[in-house]
mmCIF file of C-alpha atoms in Angstrom:
data_model
loop_
_atom_site.group_PDB
_atom_site.id
_atom_site.type_symbol
_atom_site.label_atom_id
_atom_site.label_comp_id
_atom_site.label_asym_id
_atom_site.label_seq_id
_atom_site.Cartn_x
_atom_site.Cartn_y
_atom_site.Cartn_z
ATOM 1 C CA UNK A 1190 -47.669 -58.891 -3.896
ATOM 2 C CA UNK A 1191 -48.220 -55.057 -2.324
ATOM 3 C CA UNK A 1192 -45.244 -54.483 -3.702
ATOM 4 C CA UNK A 1193 -45.973 -55.490 -7.204
ATOM 5 C CA UNK A 1194 -49.292 -54.508 -6.762
ATOM 6 C CA UNK A 1195 -47.857 -50.868 -5.864
ATOM 7 C CA UNK A 1196 -45.389 -50.549 -9.208
ATOM 8 C CA UNK A 1197 -48.865 -51.309 -11.442
ATOM 9 C CA UNK A 1198 -50.980 -47.957 -9.568
ATOM 10 C CA UNK A 1199 -47.963 -46.404 -10.045
ATOM 11 C CA UNK A 1200 -47.739 -47.086 -13.660
ATOM 12 C CA UNK A 1201 -51.195 -46.538 -14.360
ATOM 13 C CA UNK A 1202 -50.797 -42.911 -12.750
ATOM 14 C CA UNK A 1203 -48.093 -41.689 -14.739
ATOM 15 C CA UNK A 1204 -49.782 -43.411 -18.142
ATOM 16 C CA UNK A 1205 -52.794 -41.961 -16.867
ATOM 17 C CA UNK A 1206 -50.748 -37.636 -16.726
ATOM 18 C CA UNK A 1207 -49.257 -38.904 -19.678
ATOM 19 C CA UNK A 1208 -52.390 -39.380 -21.806
ATOM 20 C CA UNK A 1209 -53.592 -36.009 -19.983
ATOM 21 C CA UNK A 1210 -51.332 -33.744 -20.866
ATOM 22 C CA UNK A 1211 -49.937 -34.989 -24.711
ATOM 23 C CA UNK A 1212 -53.524 -35.968 -25.675
ATOM 24 C CA UNK A 1213 -55.105 -32.865 -24.422
ATOM 25 C CA UNK A 1214 -52.935 -30.639 -25.910
ATOM 26 C CA UNK A 1215 -53.146 -32.312 -28.983
ATOM 27 C CA UNK A 1216 -56.933 -31.735 -28.445
ATOM 28 C CA UNK A 1217 -56.720 -28.278 -27.241
ATOM 29 C CA UNK A 1218 -54.650 -27.215 -30.698
ATOM 30 C CA UNK A 1219 -57.125 -29.054 -32.809
ATOM 31 C CA UNK A 1220 -60.320 -26.754 -31.511
ATOM 32 C CA UNK A 1221 -58.105 -23.655 -31.246
ATOM 33 C CA UNK A 1222 -57.365 -24.151 -34.669
ATOM 34 C CA UNK A 1223 -59.796 -22.744 -37.946
ATOM 35 C CA UNK A 1224 -59.159 -26.040 -39.415
ATOM 36 C CA UNK A 1225 -59.841 -28.115 -36.668
ATOM 37 C CA UNK A 1226 -55.723 -28.722 -36.822
ATOM 38 C CA UNK A 1227 -55.519 -29.414 -40.221
ATOM 39 C CA UNK A 1228 -52.837 -26.285 -40.190
ATOM 40 C CA UNK A 1229 -50.546 -28.438 -38.593
ATOM 41 C CA UNK A 1230 -48.428 -29.950 -40.931
ATOM 42 C CA UNK A 1231 -46.507 -32.715 -38.853
ATOM 43 C CA UNK A 1232 -49.775 -33.599 -36.539
ATOM 44 C CA UNK A 1233 -52.071 -33.260 -39.374
ATOM 45 C CA UNK A 1234 -50.387 -36.279 -40.989
ATOM 46 C CA UNK A 1235 -53.135 -39.195 -40.118
ATOM 47 C CA UNK A 1236 -56.063 -37.121 -40.970
ATOM 48 C CA UNK A 1237 -54.750 -37.040 -43.839
ATOM 49 C CA UNK A 1238 -53.488 -40.340 -44.104
ATOM 50 C CA UNK A 1239 -56.914 -41.830 -43.415
ATOM 51 C CA UNK A 1240 -59.328 -39.123 -45.799
ATOM 52 C CA UNK A 1241 -56.952 -40.033 -49.056
ATOM 53 C CA UNK A 1242 -57.561 -43.488 -48.057
ATOM 54 C CA UNK A 1243 -61.459 -42.627 -47.431
ATOM 55 C CA UNK A 1244 -61.703 -40.536 -50.892
ATOM 56 C CA UNK A 1245 -62.574 -37.389 -48.823
ATOM 57 C CA UNK A 1246 -63.307 -34.125 -49.522
ATOM 58 C CA UNK A 1247 -61.489 -30.811 -48.175
ATOM 59 C CA UNK A 1248 -65.095 -30.829 -45.734
ATOM 60 C CA UNK A 1249 -64.710 -34.694 -45.241
ATOM 61 C CA UNK A 1250 -60.600 -33.828 -44.151
ATOM 62 C CA UNK A 1251 -62.113 -31.482 -41.382
ATOM 63 C CA UNK A 1252 -64.724 -32.631 -40.005
ATOM 64 C CA UNK A 1253 -62.375 -35.850 -39.832
ATOM 65 C CA UNK A 1254 -59.771 -33.852 -38.241
ATOM 66 C CA UNK A 1255 -62.403 -32.680 -35.494
ATOM 67 C CA UNK A 1256 -63.447 -36.036 -34.886
ATOM 68 C CA UNK A 1257 -60.189 -37.310 -34.341
ATOM 69 C CA UNK A 1258 -59.475 -34.499 -31.590
ATOM 70 C CA UNK A 1259 -62.427 -35.082 -29.878
ATOM 71 C CA UNK A 1260 -61.791 -38.484 -29.244
ATOM 72 C CA UNK A 1261 -58.034 -37.559 -28.139
ATOM 73 C CA UNK A 1262 -59.978 -34.487 -26.163
ATOM 74 C CA UNK A 1263 -62.151 -37.536 -24.235
ATOM 75 C CA UNK A 1264 -58.938 -39.468 -23.393
ATOM 76 C CA UNK A 1265 -57.597 -36.848 -22.011
ATOM 77 C CA UNK A 1266 -60.361 -36.398 -19.973
ATOM 78 C CA UNK A 1267 -61.111 -39.720 -18.757
ATOM 79 C CA UNK A 1268 -57.403 -39.640 -17.505
ATOM 80 C CA UNK A 1269 -57.326 -36.712 -15.656
ATOM 81 C CA UNK A 1270 -60.066 -37.989 -14.126
ATOM 82 C CA UNK A 1271 -58.322 -40.865 -12.589
ATOM 83 C CA UNK A 1272 -55.185 -38.475 -11.624
ATOM 84 C CA UNK A 1273 -57.612 -36.704 -9.493
ATOM 85 C CA UNK A 1274 -59.437 -39.505 -8.522
ATOM 86 C CA UNK A 1275 -56.198 -40.992 -7.283
ATOM 87 C CA UNK A 1276 -55.206 -37.802 -5.456
ATOM 88 C CA UNK A 1277 -58.316 -38.075 -3.740
ATOM 89 C CA UNK A 1278 -57.896 -41.621 -2.451
ATOM 90 C CA UNK A 1279 -54.636 -40.435 -0.501
ATOM 91 C CA UNK A 1280 -57.129 -39.038 1.579
ATOM 92 C CA UNK A 1281 -59.934 -41.228 1.945
ATOM 93 C CA UNK A 1282 -61.558 -44.381 -0.024
ATOM 94 C CA UNK A 1283 -60.142 -45.770 -3.010
ATOM 95 C CA UNK A 1284 -59.355 -45.566 -6.694
ATOM 96 C CA UNK A 1285 -62.346 -45.949 -9.124
ATOM 97 C CA UNK A 1286 -59.693 -47.939 -11.794
ATOM 98 C CA UNK A 1287 -62.876 -48.667 -14.140
ATOM 99 C CA UNK A 1288 -62.378 -44.673 -15.393
ATOM 100 C CA UNK A 1289 -58.846 -45.295 -16.029
ATOM 101 C CA UNK A 1290 -59.300 -48.364 -17.927
ATOM 102 C CA UNK A 1291 -62.348 -46.862 -20.009
ATOM 103 C CA UNK A 1292 -59.529 -44.429 -21.113
ATOM 104 C CA UNK A 1293 -56.857 -46.624 -21.846
ATOM 105 C CA UNK A 1294 -59.306 -48.730 -23.758
ATOM 106 C CA UNK A 1295 -59.991 -46.212 -25.615
ATOM 107 C CA UNK A 1296 -56.755 -44.998 -26.639
ATOM 108 C CA UNK A 1297 -55.792 -48.436 -27.910
ATOM 109 C CA UNK A 1298 -58.230 -48.048 -31.188
ATOM 110 C CA UNK A 1299 -57.187 -44.973 -31.943
ATOM 111 C CA UNK A 1300 -53.756 -45.747 -32.081
ATOM 112 C CA UNK A 1301 -53.835 -48.624 -34.273
ATOM 113 C CA UNK A 1302 -56.080 -46.405 -36.738
ATOM 114 C CA UNK A 1303 -54.162 -43.950 -36.772
ATOM 115 C CA UNK A 1304 -50.556 -46.562 -37.272
ATOM 116 C CA UNK A 1305 -51.721 -48.102 -40.452
ATOM 117 C CA UNK A 1306 -51.852 -45.569 -42.603
ATOM 118 C CA UNK A 1307 -47.734 -44.745 -40.941
ATOM 119 C CA UNK A 1308 -46.615 -48.639 -42.016
ATOM 120 C CA UNK A 1309 -47.839 -47.972 -45.231
ATOM 121 C CA UNK A 1310 -46.786 -44.642 -45.776
ATOM 122 C CA UNK A 1311 -43.466 -45.582 -43.868
ATOM 123 C CA UNK A 1312 -43.713 -42.601 -41.579
ATOM 124 C CA UNK A 1313 -40.778 -43.434 -38.864
ATOM 125 C CA UNK A 1314 -41.982 -40.000 -36.687
ATOM 126 C CA UNK A 1315 -45.412 -41.200 -36.326
ATOM 127 C CA UNK A 1316 -45.374 -44.684 -36.426
ATOM 128 C CA UNK A 1317 -42.751 -44.735 -33.369
ATOM 129 C CA UNK A 1318 -45.249 -41.750 -31.967
ATOM 130 C CA UNK A 1319 -48.339 -43.882 -31.795
ATOM 131 C CA UNK A 1320 -46.639 -46.701 -31.605
ATOM 132 C CA UNK A 1321 -45.523 -46.136 -28.073
ATOM 133 C CA UNK A 1322 -49.079 -45.050 -27.561
ATOM 134 C CA UNK A 1323 -50.496 -47.981 -28.461
ATOM 135 C CA UNK A 1324 -48.007 -49.737 -26.069
ATOM 136 C CA UNK A 1325 -48.380 -47.233 -23.292
ATOM 137 C CA UNK A 1326 -51.889 -47.890 -23.508
ATOM 138 C CA UNK A 1327 -52.319 -51.850 -23.996
ATOM 139 C CA UNK A 1328 -49.394 -52.178 -20.812
ATOM 140 C CA UNK A 1329 -51.646 -49.996 -19.086
ATOM 141 C CA UNK A 1330 -55.263 -50.901 -19.979
ATOM 142 C CA UNK A 1331 -54.020 -55.130 -18.541
ATOM 143 C CA UNK A 1332 -52.373 -53.368 -15.229
ATOM 144 C CA UNK A 1333 -56.052 -51.412 -14.643
ATOM 145 C CA UNK A 1334 -57.872 -54.253 -15.330
ATOM 146 C CA UNK A 1335 -56.162 -57.070 -13.077
ATOM 147 C CA UNK A 1336 -56.034 -53.792 -10.588
ATOM 148 C CA UNK A 1337 -60.233 -54.233 -10.996
ATOM 149 C CA UNK A 1338 -59.587 -57.947 -10.159
ATOM 150 C CA UNK A 1339 -57.269 -58.138 -7.391
ATOM 151 C CA UNK A 1340 -60.106 -55.155 -6.075
ATOM 152 C CA UNK A 1341 -62.758 -57.120 -6.343
ATOM 153 C CA UNK A 1342 -61.312 -60.639 -5.481
ATOM 154 C CA UNK A 1343 -60.372 -59.507 -2.058
ATOM 155 C CA UNK A 1344 -64.000 -57.064 -1.562
ATOM 156 C CA UNK A 1345 -65.785 -56.844 1.714
ATOM 157 C CA UNK A 1346 -68.533 -58.178 -0.013
ATOM 158 C CA UNK A 1347 -66.801 -61.500 -1.162
ATOM 159 C CA UNK A 1348 -65.646 -62.147 2.160
ATOM 160 C CA UNK A 1349 -69.229 -62.033 3.522
ATOM 161 C CA UNK A 1350 -69.374 -65.909 3.720
ATOM 162 C CA UNK A 1351 -65.668 -66.726 4.072
ATOM 163 C CA UNK A 1352 -65.335 -69.565 6.468
ATOM 164 C CA UNK A 1353 -62.167 -69.108 8.795
ATOM 165 C CA UNK A 1354 -62.199 -72.292 9.226
ATOM 166 C CA UNK A 1355 -61.162 -73.836 5.320
ATOM 167 C CA UNK A 1356 -59.902 -70.397 4.782
ATOM 168 C CA UNK A 1357 -62.651 -70.793 2.027
ATOM 169 C CA UNK A 1358 -65.731 -69.281 0.213
ATOM 170 C CA UNK A 1359 -68.582 -70.816 1.655
ATOM 171 C CA UNK A 1360 -70.614 -73.691 -0.663
ATOM 172 C CA UNK A 1361 -73.872 -71.976 -2.386
ATOM 173 C CA UNK A 1362 -76.965 -72.164 0.305
ATOM 174 C CA UNK A 1363 -74.521 -72.174 3.148
ATOM 175 C CA UNK A 1364 -75.337 -69.857 5.812
ATOM 176 C CA UNK A 1365 -73.240 -67.080 6.219
ATOM 177 C CA UNK A 1366 -70.557 -67.571 9.170
ATOM 178 C CA UNK A 1367 -71.174 -66.221 12.214
ATOM 179 C CA UNK A 1368 -68.419 -63.345 13.311
ATOM 180 C CA UNK A 1369 -66.600 -64.073 16.531
ATOM 181 C CA UNK A 1370 -67.912 -62.073 19.884
ATOM 182 C CA UNK A 1371 -63.758 -61.933 21.463
ATOM 183 C CA UNK A 1372 -65.593 -60.863 24.481
ATOM 184 C CA UNK A 1373 -68.162 -64.004 25.012
ATOM 185 C CA UNK A 1374 -65.633 -66.449 22.643
ATOM 186 C CA UNK A 1375 -64.343 -69.569 24.617
ATOM 187 C CA UNK A 1376 -62.070 -72.107 22.877
ATOM 188 C CA UNK A 1377 -63.689 -74.852 24.549
ATOM 189 C CA UNK A 1378 -66.546 -74.775 22.275
ATOM 190 C CA UNK A 1379 -65.159 -75.209 19.080
ATOM 191 C CA UNK A 1380 -63.034 -78.448 20.699
ATOM 192 C CA UNK A 1381 -64.517 -81.685 19.712
ATOM 193 C CA UNK A 1382 -66.023 -83.864 23.144
ATOM 194 C CA UNK A 1383 -64.655 -86.786 21.742
ATOM 195 C CA UNK A 1384 -61.275 -87.264 19.564
ATOM 196 C CA UNK A 1385 -60.930 -89.592 17.005
ATOM 197 C CA UNK A 1386 -58.668 -92.968 18.498
ATOM 198 C CA UNK A 1387 -55.847 -92.920 16.610
ATOM 199 C CA UNK A 1388 -55.293 -96.254 14.459
ATOM 200 C CA UNK A 1389 -52.952 -98.781 16.000
ATOM 201 C CA UNK A 1390 -53.975 -97.214 19.977
ATOM 202 C CA UNK A 1391 -56.251 -99.289 22.578
ATOM 203 C CA UNK A 1392 -59.440 -97.154 21.931
ATOM 204 C CA UNK A 1393 -58.972 -97.771 18.080
ATOM 205 C CA UNK A 1394 -58.779 -101.337 19.193
#
């Protein structure tokens, strides 16, 4: 189980680094271009295709390109924050998977919207790129969510009222289990004074 958790964390980190680099470069090209990336014939195909369906004028296409670049930049920044947080966790604390999951969840609808016009236009190159990004974002978001659930389940707060005798959480309203002091621990205190008679024995009769 621990090995599987380590593989999942590595996959989440790898996908976060991928989005931080690739989408970060896309956002950089958009905001360093005077036309917000429309001069890039390959990368701007999504913007032109969406603008055609939305009936946007040239000014609207520029604004759409800026919005698309801003969304990609946001995902890249969030994923970069997770990479930095993961490196920090090597020395102290644990990584915050909520940050990574938020970035992946944001990337999923962006990829889905970009895929729609590519499917209609039968553009295999852009379709392949965004399909891969959509698959990576979806899998990484699921892994980050499962990692958060596991971390929440075994957190110290959830073990506060854990019953060591039954290995089950204490019922609602029950008093917290008092920790055992090994310095004064005496096993005889936990042995029943009278043992129940076994059926069929003389004591039972």
